[in-house]
Coordinates of C-alpha atoms in Angstrom, one line a residue:
X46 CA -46.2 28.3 -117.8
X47 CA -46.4 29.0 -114.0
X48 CA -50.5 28.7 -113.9
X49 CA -53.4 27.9 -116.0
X50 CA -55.3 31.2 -114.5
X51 CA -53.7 34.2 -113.1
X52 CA -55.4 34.2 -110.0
X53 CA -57.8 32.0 -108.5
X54 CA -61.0 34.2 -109.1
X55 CA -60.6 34.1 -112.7
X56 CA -61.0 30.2 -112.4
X57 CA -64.9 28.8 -112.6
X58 CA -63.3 25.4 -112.6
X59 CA -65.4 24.3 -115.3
X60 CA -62.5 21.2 -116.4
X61 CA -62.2 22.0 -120.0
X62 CA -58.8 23.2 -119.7
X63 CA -57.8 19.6 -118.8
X64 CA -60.0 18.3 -121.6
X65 CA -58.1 20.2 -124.3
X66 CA -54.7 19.7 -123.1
X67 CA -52.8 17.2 -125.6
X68 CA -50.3 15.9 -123.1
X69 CA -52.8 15.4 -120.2
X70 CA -50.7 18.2 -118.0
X71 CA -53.5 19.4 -116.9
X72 CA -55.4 17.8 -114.2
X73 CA -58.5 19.2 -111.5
X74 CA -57.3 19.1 -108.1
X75 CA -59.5 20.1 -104.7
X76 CA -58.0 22.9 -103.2
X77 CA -58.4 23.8 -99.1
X78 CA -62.2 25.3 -99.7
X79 CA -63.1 22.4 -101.8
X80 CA -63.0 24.2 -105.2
X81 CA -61.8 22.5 -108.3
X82 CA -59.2 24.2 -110.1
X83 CA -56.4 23.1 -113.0
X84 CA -53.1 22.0 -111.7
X85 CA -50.0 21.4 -114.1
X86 CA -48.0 18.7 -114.4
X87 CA -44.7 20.4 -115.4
X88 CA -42.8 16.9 -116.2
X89 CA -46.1 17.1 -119.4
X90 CA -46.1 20.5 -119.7
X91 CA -44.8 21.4 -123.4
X92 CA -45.7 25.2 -122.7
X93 CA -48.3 25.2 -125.2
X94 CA -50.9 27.5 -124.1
X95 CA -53.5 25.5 -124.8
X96 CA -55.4 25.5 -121.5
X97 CA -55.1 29.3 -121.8
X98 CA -56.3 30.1 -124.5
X99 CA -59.9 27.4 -124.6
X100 CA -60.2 29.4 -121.3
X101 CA -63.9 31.1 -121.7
X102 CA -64.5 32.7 -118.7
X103 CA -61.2 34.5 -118.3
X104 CA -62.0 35.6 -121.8
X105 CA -65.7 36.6 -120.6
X106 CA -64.6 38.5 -117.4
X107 CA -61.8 40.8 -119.7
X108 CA -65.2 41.1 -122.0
X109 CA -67.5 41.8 -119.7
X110 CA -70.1 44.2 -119.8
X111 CA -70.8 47.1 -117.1
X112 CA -74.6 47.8 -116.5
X113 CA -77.6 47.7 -118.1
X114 CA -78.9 49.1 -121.5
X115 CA -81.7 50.6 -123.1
X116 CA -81.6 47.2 -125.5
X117 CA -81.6 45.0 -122.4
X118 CA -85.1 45.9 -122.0
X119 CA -86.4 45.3 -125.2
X120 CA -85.4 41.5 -124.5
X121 CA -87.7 38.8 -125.3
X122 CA -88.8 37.5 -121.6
X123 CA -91.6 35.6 -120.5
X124 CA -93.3 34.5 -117.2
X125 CA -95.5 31.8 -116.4
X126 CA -95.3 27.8 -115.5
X127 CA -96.3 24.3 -116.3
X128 CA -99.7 23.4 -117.5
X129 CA -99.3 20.2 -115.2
X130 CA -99.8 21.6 -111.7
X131 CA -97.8 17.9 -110.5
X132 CA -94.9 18.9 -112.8
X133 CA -94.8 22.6 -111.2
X134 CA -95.2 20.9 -108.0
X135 CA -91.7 18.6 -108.3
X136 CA -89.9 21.3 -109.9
X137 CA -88.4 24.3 -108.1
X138 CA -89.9 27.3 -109.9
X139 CA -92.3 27.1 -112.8
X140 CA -91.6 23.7 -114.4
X141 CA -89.8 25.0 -118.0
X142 CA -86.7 22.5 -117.8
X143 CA -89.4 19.8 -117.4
X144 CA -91.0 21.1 -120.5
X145 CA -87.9 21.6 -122.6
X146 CA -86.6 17.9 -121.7
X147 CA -89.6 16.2 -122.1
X148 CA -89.5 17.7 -126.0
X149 CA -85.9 16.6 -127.0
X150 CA -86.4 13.3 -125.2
X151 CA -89.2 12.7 -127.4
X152 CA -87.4 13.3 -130.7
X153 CA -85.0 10.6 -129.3
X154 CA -82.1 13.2 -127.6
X155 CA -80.3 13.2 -124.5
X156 CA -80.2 15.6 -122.0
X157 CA -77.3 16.6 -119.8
X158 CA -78.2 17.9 -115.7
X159 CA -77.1 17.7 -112.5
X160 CA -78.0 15.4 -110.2
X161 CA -77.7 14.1 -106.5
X162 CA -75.9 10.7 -106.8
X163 CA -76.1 8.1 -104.2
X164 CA -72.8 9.6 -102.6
X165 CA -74.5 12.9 -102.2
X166 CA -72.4 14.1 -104.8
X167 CA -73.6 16.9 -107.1
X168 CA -72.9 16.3 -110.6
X169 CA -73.7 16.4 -114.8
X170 CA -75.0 13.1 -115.7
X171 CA -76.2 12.8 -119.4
X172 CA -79.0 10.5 -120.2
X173 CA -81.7 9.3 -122.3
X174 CA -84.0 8.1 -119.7
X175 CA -86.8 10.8 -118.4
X176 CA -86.6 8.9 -114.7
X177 CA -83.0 10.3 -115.1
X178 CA -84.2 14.0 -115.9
X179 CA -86.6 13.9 -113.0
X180 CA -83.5 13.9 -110.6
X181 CA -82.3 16.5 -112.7
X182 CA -85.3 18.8 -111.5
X183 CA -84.8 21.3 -108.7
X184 CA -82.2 23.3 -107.4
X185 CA -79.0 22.0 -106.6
X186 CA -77.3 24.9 -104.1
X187 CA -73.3 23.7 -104.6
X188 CA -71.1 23.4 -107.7
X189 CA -71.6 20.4 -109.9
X190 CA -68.5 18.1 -110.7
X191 CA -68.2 17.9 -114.4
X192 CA -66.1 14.9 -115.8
X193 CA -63.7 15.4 -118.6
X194 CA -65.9 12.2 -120.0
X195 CA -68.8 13.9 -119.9
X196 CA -67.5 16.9 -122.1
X197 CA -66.3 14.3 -124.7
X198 CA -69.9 12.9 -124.2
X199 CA -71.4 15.7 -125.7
X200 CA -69.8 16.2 -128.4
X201 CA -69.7 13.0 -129.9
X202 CA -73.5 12.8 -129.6
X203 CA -73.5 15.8 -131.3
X204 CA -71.6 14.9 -134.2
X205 CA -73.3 12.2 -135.0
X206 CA -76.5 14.0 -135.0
X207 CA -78.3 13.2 -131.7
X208 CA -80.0 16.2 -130.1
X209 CA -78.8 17.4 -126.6
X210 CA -80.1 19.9 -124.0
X211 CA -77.8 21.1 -122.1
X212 CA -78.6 22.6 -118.8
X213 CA -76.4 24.3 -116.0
X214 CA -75.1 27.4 -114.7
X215 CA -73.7 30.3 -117.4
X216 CA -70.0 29.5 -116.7
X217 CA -70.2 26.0 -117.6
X218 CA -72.8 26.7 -120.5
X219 CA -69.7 29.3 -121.9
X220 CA -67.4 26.9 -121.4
X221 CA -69.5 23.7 -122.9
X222 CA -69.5 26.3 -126.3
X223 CA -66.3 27.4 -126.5
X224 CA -65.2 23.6 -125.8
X225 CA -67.2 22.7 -128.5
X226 CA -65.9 25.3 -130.7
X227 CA -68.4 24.9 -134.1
X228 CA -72.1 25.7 -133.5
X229 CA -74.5 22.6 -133.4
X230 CA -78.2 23.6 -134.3
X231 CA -78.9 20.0 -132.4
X232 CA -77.6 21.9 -129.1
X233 CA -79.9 23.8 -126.7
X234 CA -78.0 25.1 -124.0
X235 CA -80.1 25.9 -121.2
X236 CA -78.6 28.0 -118.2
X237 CA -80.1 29.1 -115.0
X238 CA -79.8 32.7 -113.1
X239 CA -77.1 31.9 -110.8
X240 CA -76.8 33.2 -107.3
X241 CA -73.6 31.4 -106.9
X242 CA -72.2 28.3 -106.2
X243 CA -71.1 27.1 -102.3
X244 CA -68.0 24.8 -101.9
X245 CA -68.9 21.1 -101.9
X246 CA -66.6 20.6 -99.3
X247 CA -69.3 22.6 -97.1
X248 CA -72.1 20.6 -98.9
X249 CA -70.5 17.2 -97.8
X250 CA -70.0 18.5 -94.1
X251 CA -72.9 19.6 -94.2
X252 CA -74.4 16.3 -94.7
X253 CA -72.1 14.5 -92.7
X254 CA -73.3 16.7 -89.5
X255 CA -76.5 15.4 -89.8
X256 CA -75.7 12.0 -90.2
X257 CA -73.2 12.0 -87.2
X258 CA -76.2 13.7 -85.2
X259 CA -78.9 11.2 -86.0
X260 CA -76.5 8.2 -86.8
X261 CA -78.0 7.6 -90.2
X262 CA -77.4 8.3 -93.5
X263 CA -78.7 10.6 -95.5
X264 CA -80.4 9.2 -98.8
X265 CA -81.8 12.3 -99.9
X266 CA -82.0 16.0 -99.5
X267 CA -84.5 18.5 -100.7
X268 CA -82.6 22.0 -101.6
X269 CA -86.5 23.9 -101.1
X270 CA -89.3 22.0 -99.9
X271 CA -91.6 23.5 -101.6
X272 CA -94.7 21.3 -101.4
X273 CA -94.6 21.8 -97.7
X274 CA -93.7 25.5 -97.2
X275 CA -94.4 27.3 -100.3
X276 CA -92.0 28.4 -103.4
X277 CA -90.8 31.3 -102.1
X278 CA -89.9 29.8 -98.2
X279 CA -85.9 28.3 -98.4
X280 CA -86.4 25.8 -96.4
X281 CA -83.9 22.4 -97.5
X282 CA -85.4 18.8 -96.0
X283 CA -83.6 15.7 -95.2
X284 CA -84.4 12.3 -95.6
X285 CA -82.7 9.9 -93.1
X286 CA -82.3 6.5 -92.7
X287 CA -80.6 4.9 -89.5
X288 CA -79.8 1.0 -89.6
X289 CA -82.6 0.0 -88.1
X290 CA -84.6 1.2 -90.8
X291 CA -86.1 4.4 -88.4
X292 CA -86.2 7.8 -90.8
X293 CA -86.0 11.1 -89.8
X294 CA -87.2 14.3 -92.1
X295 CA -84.9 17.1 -90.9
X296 CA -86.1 20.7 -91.9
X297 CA -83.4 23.3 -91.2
X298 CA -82.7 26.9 -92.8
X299 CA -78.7 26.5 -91.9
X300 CA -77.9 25.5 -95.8
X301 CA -79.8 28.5 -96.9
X302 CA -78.5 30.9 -94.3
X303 CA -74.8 29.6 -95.5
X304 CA -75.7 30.2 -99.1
X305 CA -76.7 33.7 -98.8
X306 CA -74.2 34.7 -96.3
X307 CA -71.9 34.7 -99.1
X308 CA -68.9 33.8 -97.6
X309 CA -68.8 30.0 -98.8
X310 CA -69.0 30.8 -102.3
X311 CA -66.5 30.2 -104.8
X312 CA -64.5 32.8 -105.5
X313 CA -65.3 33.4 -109.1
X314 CA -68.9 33.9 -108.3
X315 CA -67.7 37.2 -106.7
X316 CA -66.3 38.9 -110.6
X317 CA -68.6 36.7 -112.2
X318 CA -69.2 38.1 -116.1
X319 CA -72.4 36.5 -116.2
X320 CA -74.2 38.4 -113.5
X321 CA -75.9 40.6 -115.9
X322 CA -78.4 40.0 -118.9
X323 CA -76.2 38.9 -121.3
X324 CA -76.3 34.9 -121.2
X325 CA -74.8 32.2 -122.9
X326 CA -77.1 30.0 -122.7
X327 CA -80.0 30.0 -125.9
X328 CA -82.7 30.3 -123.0
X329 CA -81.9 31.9 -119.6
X330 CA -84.4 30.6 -116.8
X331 CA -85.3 31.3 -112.6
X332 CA -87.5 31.6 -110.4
X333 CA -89.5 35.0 -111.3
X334 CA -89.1 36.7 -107.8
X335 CA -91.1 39.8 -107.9
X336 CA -94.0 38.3 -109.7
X337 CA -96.5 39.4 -107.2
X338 CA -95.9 43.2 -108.0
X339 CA -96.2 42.6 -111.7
X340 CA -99.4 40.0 -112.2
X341 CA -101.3 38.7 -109.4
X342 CA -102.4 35.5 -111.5
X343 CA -99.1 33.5 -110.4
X344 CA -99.0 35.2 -107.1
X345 CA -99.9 32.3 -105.2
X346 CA -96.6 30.8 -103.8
X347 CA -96.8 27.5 -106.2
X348 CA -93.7 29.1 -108.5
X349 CA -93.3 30.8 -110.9
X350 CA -90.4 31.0 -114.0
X351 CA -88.8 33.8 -115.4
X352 CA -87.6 33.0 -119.3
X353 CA -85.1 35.1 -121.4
X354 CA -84.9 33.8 -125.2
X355 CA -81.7 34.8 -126.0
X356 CA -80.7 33.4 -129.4
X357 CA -82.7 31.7 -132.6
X358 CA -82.1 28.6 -131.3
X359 CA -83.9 29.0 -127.8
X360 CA -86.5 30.9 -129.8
X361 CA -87.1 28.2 -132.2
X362 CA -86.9 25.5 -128.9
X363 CA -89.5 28.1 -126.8
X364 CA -92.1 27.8 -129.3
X365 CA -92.2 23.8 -129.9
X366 CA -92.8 23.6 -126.0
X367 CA -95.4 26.9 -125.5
X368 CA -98.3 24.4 -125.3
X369 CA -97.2 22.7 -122.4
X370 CA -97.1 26.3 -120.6
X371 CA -98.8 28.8 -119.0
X372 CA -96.6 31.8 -120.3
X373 CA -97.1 35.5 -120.9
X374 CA -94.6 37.8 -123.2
X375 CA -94.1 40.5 -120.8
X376 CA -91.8 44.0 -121.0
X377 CA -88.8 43.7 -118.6
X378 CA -89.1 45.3 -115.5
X379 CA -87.2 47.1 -112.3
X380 CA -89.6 44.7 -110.0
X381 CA -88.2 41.4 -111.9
X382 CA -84.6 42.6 -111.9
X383 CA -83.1 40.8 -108.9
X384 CA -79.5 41.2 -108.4
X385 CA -77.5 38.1 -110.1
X386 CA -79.4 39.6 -113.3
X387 CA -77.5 43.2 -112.7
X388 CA -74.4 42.4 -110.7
X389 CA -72.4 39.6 -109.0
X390 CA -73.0 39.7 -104.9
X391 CA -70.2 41.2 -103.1
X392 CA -68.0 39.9 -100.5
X393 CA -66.6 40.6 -97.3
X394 CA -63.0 39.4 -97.6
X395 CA -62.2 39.7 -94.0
X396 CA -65.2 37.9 -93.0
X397 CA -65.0 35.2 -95.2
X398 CA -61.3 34.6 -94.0
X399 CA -62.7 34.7 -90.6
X400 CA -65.1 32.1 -91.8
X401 CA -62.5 29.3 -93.4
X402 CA -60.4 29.9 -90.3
X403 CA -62.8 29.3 -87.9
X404 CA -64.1 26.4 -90.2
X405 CA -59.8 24.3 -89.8
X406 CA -59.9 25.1 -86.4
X407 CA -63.2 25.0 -84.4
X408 CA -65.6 22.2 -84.1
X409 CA -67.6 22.0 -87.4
X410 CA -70.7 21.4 -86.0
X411 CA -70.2 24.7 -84.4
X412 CA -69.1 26.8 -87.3
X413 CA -71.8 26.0 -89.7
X414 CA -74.3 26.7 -86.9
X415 CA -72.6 29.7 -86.0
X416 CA -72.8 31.5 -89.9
X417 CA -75.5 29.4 -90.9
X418 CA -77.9 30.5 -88.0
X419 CA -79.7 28.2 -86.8
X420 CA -78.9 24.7 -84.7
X421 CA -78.4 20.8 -85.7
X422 CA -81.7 19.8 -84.0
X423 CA -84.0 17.9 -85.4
X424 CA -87.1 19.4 -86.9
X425 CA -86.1 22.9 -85.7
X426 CA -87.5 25.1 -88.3
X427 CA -90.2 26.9 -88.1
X428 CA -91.6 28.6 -90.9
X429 CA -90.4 31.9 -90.8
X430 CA -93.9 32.9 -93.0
X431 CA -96.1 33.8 -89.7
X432 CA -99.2 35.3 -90.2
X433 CA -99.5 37.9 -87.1
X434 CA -103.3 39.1 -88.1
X435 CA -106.1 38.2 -85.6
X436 CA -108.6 35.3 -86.7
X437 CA -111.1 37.8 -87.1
X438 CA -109.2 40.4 -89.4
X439 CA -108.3 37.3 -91.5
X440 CA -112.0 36.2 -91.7
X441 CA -113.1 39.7 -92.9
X442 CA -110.4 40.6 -95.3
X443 CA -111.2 37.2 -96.7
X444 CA -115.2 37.5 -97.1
X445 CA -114.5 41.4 -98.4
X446 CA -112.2 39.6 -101.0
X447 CA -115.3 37.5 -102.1
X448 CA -117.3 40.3 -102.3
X449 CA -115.0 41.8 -104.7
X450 CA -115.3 38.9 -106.9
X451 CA -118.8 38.9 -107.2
X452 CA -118.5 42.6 -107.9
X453 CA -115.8 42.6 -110.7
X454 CA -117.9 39.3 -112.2
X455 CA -114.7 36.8 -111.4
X456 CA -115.7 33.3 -111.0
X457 CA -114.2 31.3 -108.0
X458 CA -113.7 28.7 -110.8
X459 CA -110.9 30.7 -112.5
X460 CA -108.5 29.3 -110.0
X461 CA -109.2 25.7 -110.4
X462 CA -109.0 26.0 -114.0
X463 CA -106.0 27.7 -114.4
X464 CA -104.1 25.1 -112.1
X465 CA -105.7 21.8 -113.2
X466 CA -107.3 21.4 -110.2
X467 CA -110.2 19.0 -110.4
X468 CA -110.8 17.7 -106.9
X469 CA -110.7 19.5 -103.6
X470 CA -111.0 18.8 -99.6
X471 CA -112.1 21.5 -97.6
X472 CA -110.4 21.8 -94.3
X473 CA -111.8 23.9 -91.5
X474 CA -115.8 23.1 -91.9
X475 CA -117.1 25.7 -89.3
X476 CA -119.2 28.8 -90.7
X477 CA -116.4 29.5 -93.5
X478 CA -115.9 25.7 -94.4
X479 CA -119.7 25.8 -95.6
X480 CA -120.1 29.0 -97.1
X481 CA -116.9 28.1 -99.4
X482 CA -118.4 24.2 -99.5
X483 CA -122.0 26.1 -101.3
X484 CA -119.8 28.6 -103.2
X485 CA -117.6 25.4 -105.1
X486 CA -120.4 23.4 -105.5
X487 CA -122.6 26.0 -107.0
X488 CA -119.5 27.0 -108.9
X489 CA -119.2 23.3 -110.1
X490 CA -116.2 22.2 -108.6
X491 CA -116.2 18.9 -107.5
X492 CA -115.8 18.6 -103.3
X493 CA -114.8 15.2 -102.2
X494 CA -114.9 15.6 -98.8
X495 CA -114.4 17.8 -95.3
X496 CA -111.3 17.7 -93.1
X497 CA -112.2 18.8 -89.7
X498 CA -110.2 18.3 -86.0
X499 CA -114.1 17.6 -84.4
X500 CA -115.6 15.8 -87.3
X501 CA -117.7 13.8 -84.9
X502 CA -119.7 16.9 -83.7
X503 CA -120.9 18.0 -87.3
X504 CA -124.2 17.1 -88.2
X505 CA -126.5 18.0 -90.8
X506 CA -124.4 18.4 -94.1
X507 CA -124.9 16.7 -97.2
X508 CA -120.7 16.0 -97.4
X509 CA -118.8 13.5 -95.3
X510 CA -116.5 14.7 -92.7
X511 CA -113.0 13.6 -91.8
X512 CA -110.8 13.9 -88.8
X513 CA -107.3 14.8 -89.9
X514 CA -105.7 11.9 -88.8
X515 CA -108.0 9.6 -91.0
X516 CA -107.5 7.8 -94.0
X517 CA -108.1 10.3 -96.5
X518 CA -109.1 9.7 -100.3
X519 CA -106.3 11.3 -102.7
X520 CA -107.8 14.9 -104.3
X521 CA -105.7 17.1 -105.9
X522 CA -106.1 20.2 -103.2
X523 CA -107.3 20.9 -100.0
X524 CA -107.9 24.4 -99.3
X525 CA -107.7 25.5 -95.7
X526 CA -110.7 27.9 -93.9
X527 CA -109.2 28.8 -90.6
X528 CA -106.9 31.2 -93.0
X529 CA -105.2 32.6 -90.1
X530 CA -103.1 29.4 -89.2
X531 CA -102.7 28.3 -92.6
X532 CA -98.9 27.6 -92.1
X533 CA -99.2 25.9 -89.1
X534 CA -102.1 23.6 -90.4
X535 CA -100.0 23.3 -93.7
X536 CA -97.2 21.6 -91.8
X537 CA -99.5 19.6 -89.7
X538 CA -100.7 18.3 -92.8
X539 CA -98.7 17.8 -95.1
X540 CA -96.9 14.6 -93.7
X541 CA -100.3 12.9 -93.8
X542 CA -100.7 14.0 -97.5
X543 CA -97.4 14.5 -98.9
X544 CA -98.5 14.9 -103.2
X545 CA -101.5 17.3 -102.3
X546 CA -101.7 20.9 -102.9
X547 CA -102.1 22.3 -99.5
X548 CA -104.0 26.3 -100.3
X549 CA -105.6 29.0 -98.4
X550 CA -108.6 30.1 -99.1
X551 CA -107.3 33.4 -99.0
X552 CA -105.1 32.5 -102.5
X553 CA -107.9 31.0 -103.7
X554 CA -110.3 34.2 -103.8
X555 CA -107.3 36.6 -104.4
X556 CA -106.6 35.1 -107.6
X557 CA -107.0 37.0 -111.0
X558 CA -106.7 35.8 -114.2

């Protein structure tokens, strides 16, 4: 036997080819873009065809389906989020993985993610311990290195009864089943809407820029900052220490620009079987991009999941975890079809040649600026998410907005109860600041306090006023008046109050229930 696949594309490099092999002939090795893929040891080899034939995504991509059906519509899909506004806050879309976990780890199971070890290494860990499934949470934008022990993991916990959630992308879901080869009814397998997967080899130079740049190391790294720029802003944040003990927060778009340039990608991802809405996994779940179009109630940038229940197991699993969630059945739509649910992304061959030959022979520094668009300097980003309408045509469309509440009977309360919020700041405490301060308070909503830049020159209000820079009591959101410069004011303050919802008012009176 020449080769495990026939050519590299038809490799996901998922490991259990080396797993199944009786002889150990079959070992992972990194090849020149940093992919793993099966190499044989031909002094082993006994020409068995054994690393063949377990082979599930070969077996998926001859299988594969083309388009979409009429029955892909009648699906069972849901939207919606965490009932825990801090759970949606730490996760990267709606919070359903932290509900699904949190139920099997209460009935005593283990549950199997990827984390970001303390090599900045992206891999499956499986654990008992929910500190462990809280670095499981969020998006991690490379491949995940899956050890031949942790496959062996899995199924011995299984056998012996112990319930296990599996979570990860479809090709390593397919291959955890086929691995497994009986059905376990103690097995959720949980698998994401994949984009695709970007070579750990770019990951780790990636990292390695940045550390060279600010001589430090890098002790963690945020894939989207979302409590700082929004769910739907890209946006991956550094955390660096140097060895005098100085940090740095970096802020940078070049990861994301790299990711969906396309050309760093593994090669699989580009005939990938899965990109379509046939899953593997019992519950299929992503960020629910498009949601805006369909209901306006999560159209407030704090995330939002999409959720396909795809067999009787996730069905069974969905409904022991509804309560902790803020989910609606909804009919399958054009507007919530984004690509990786239709088709794989295509490539430019000759452009991502150009890209792994300029990335051997130029400076790397240079290369991942150059395709990732952007530059190695610290705290360069700047959110992309500018608001170009006038103070004044902000102010209006705002009050007309509160208008229409009054009008269609909506109370400015909805909000706050839908998202758990129980305390609030207001910042900005000019003419707005007050009319919204008399409109909470009448509503009930409990105002701690006012955040205002010339705090010392209000007078005359029954609520104490803060300057930014002061120390300010913990609330659970501060919703920002000057609506105009929300962004800017939201990165101004979120340093000084990292775990607070920062809002505009201008979400607050557009929501809907």
């Amino acid at each position: 036997m020449n080769s495990v696949y026939s050519e590299k594309k038809i490799c996901s490099g998922c490991g259990i080819c080396e797993v199944n092999c009786p002889y150990d002939a079959v070992k992972m090795k990194v090849d020149e873009e940093g992919f793993l893929y099966p190499v044989i040891d031909y002094a082993l080899c006994v020409d068995c065809g054994k690393c063949r034939k377990i082979c599930s995504f070969n077996r998926d991509f001859i299988n594969k389906k083309k388009g979409l059906s009429k029955a892909d519509f009648n699906k069972k899909v849901y939207v919606g989020r965490h009932l825990n506004k801090n759970i949606v806050a730490e996760s990267r879309s709606g919070g359903v993985f932290s509900a699904l976990s949190d139920m099997v780890l209460n009935r005593g199971g283990a549950i199997c993610g990827v984390v970001l070890d303390e090599k900045n290494i992206v891999k499956h860990i499986i654990s008992e311990r929910a500190e462990d499934r809280d670095l499981m949470r969020g998006s991690k934008y490379t491949q995940s290195f899956i050890s031949r022990e942790i496959w062996s993991d899995i199924k011995e916990r299984l056998t012996r009864g112990q319930d296990v959630l599996f979570t990860g992308t479809s090709c390593q879901v397919a291959a955890l089943k086929r691995f497994l080869g009986n059905s376990y009814s103690n097995l959720i397998c949980l698998d994401i809407i994949c984009h695709g997967v970007v070579s750990p080899l770019i990951f780790d130079t990636y990292i390695k820029t940045w550390e060279e740049k600010l001589k430090s190391k890098c002790l963690s790294i945020n894939f989207r900052e979302k409590k700082h720029y929004g769910w739907s802003a890209h946006v991956e944040r550094l955390f660096l220490q140097d060895n005098n003990g100085k940090e740095y927060f970096v802020d940078s778009t070049i990861y994301r620009d790299l990711f969906y340039g396309h050309m760093t990608l593994r090669p699989s991802c580009y005939v990938c079987p899965y990109k379509s809405l046939d899953h593997p996994g019992d519950i299929t779940i992503g960020d629910c991009w498009g949601i805006e179009k369909v209901d306006h109630a999560y159209a407030d940038d704090l995330g939002c999941s999409i959720v396909f229940i795809n067999t009787s197991i996730g069905d069974n699993a969905f409904n022991l975890i509804k309560d902790c969630l803020d989910v609606k059945k909804i009919n399958l739509c054009e507007e919530l079809l984004q690509q990786p649910l239709t088709k794989p992304f295509e490539v430019d061959e000759m452009a991502r040649n150009d890209f792994w030959q300029d990335f051997y022979t130029l400076d790397k520094s240079f290369v991942l600026e150059k395709y990732g668009n952007g530059k190695f300097e610290k705290d360069v980003y700047m959110t992309e998410k500018v608001d170009k309408r006038s103070s004044l045509e902000v102010a209006f469309q705002v009050l007309d907005k509160i208008m229409c509440m009054f009008e269609e009977g909506i109370s400015i309360s909805y909000f706050f109860e839908d998202n758990r919020i129980n305390t609030v700041a207001i910042y900005g405490f000019g003419k707005m600041g007050r009319h919204l301060y008399y409109l909470l308070k009448n509503a009930g909503i409990n105002v701690e306090y006012a955040i205002d830049k010339h705090a010392e020159n209000i007078e005359n209000v029954d609520i104490q006023v803060f300057h930014p820079e002061d120390d300010l009591k913990k609330v659970d959101a501060v919703i920002v008046t000057p609506a105009a410069m929300f962004y800017e004011i939201e990165s101004e303050l979120y340093p000084l109050i990292p775990d607070t919802y920062i809002i505009s008012i201008e979400t607050v009176v557009s929501y809907r229930r």
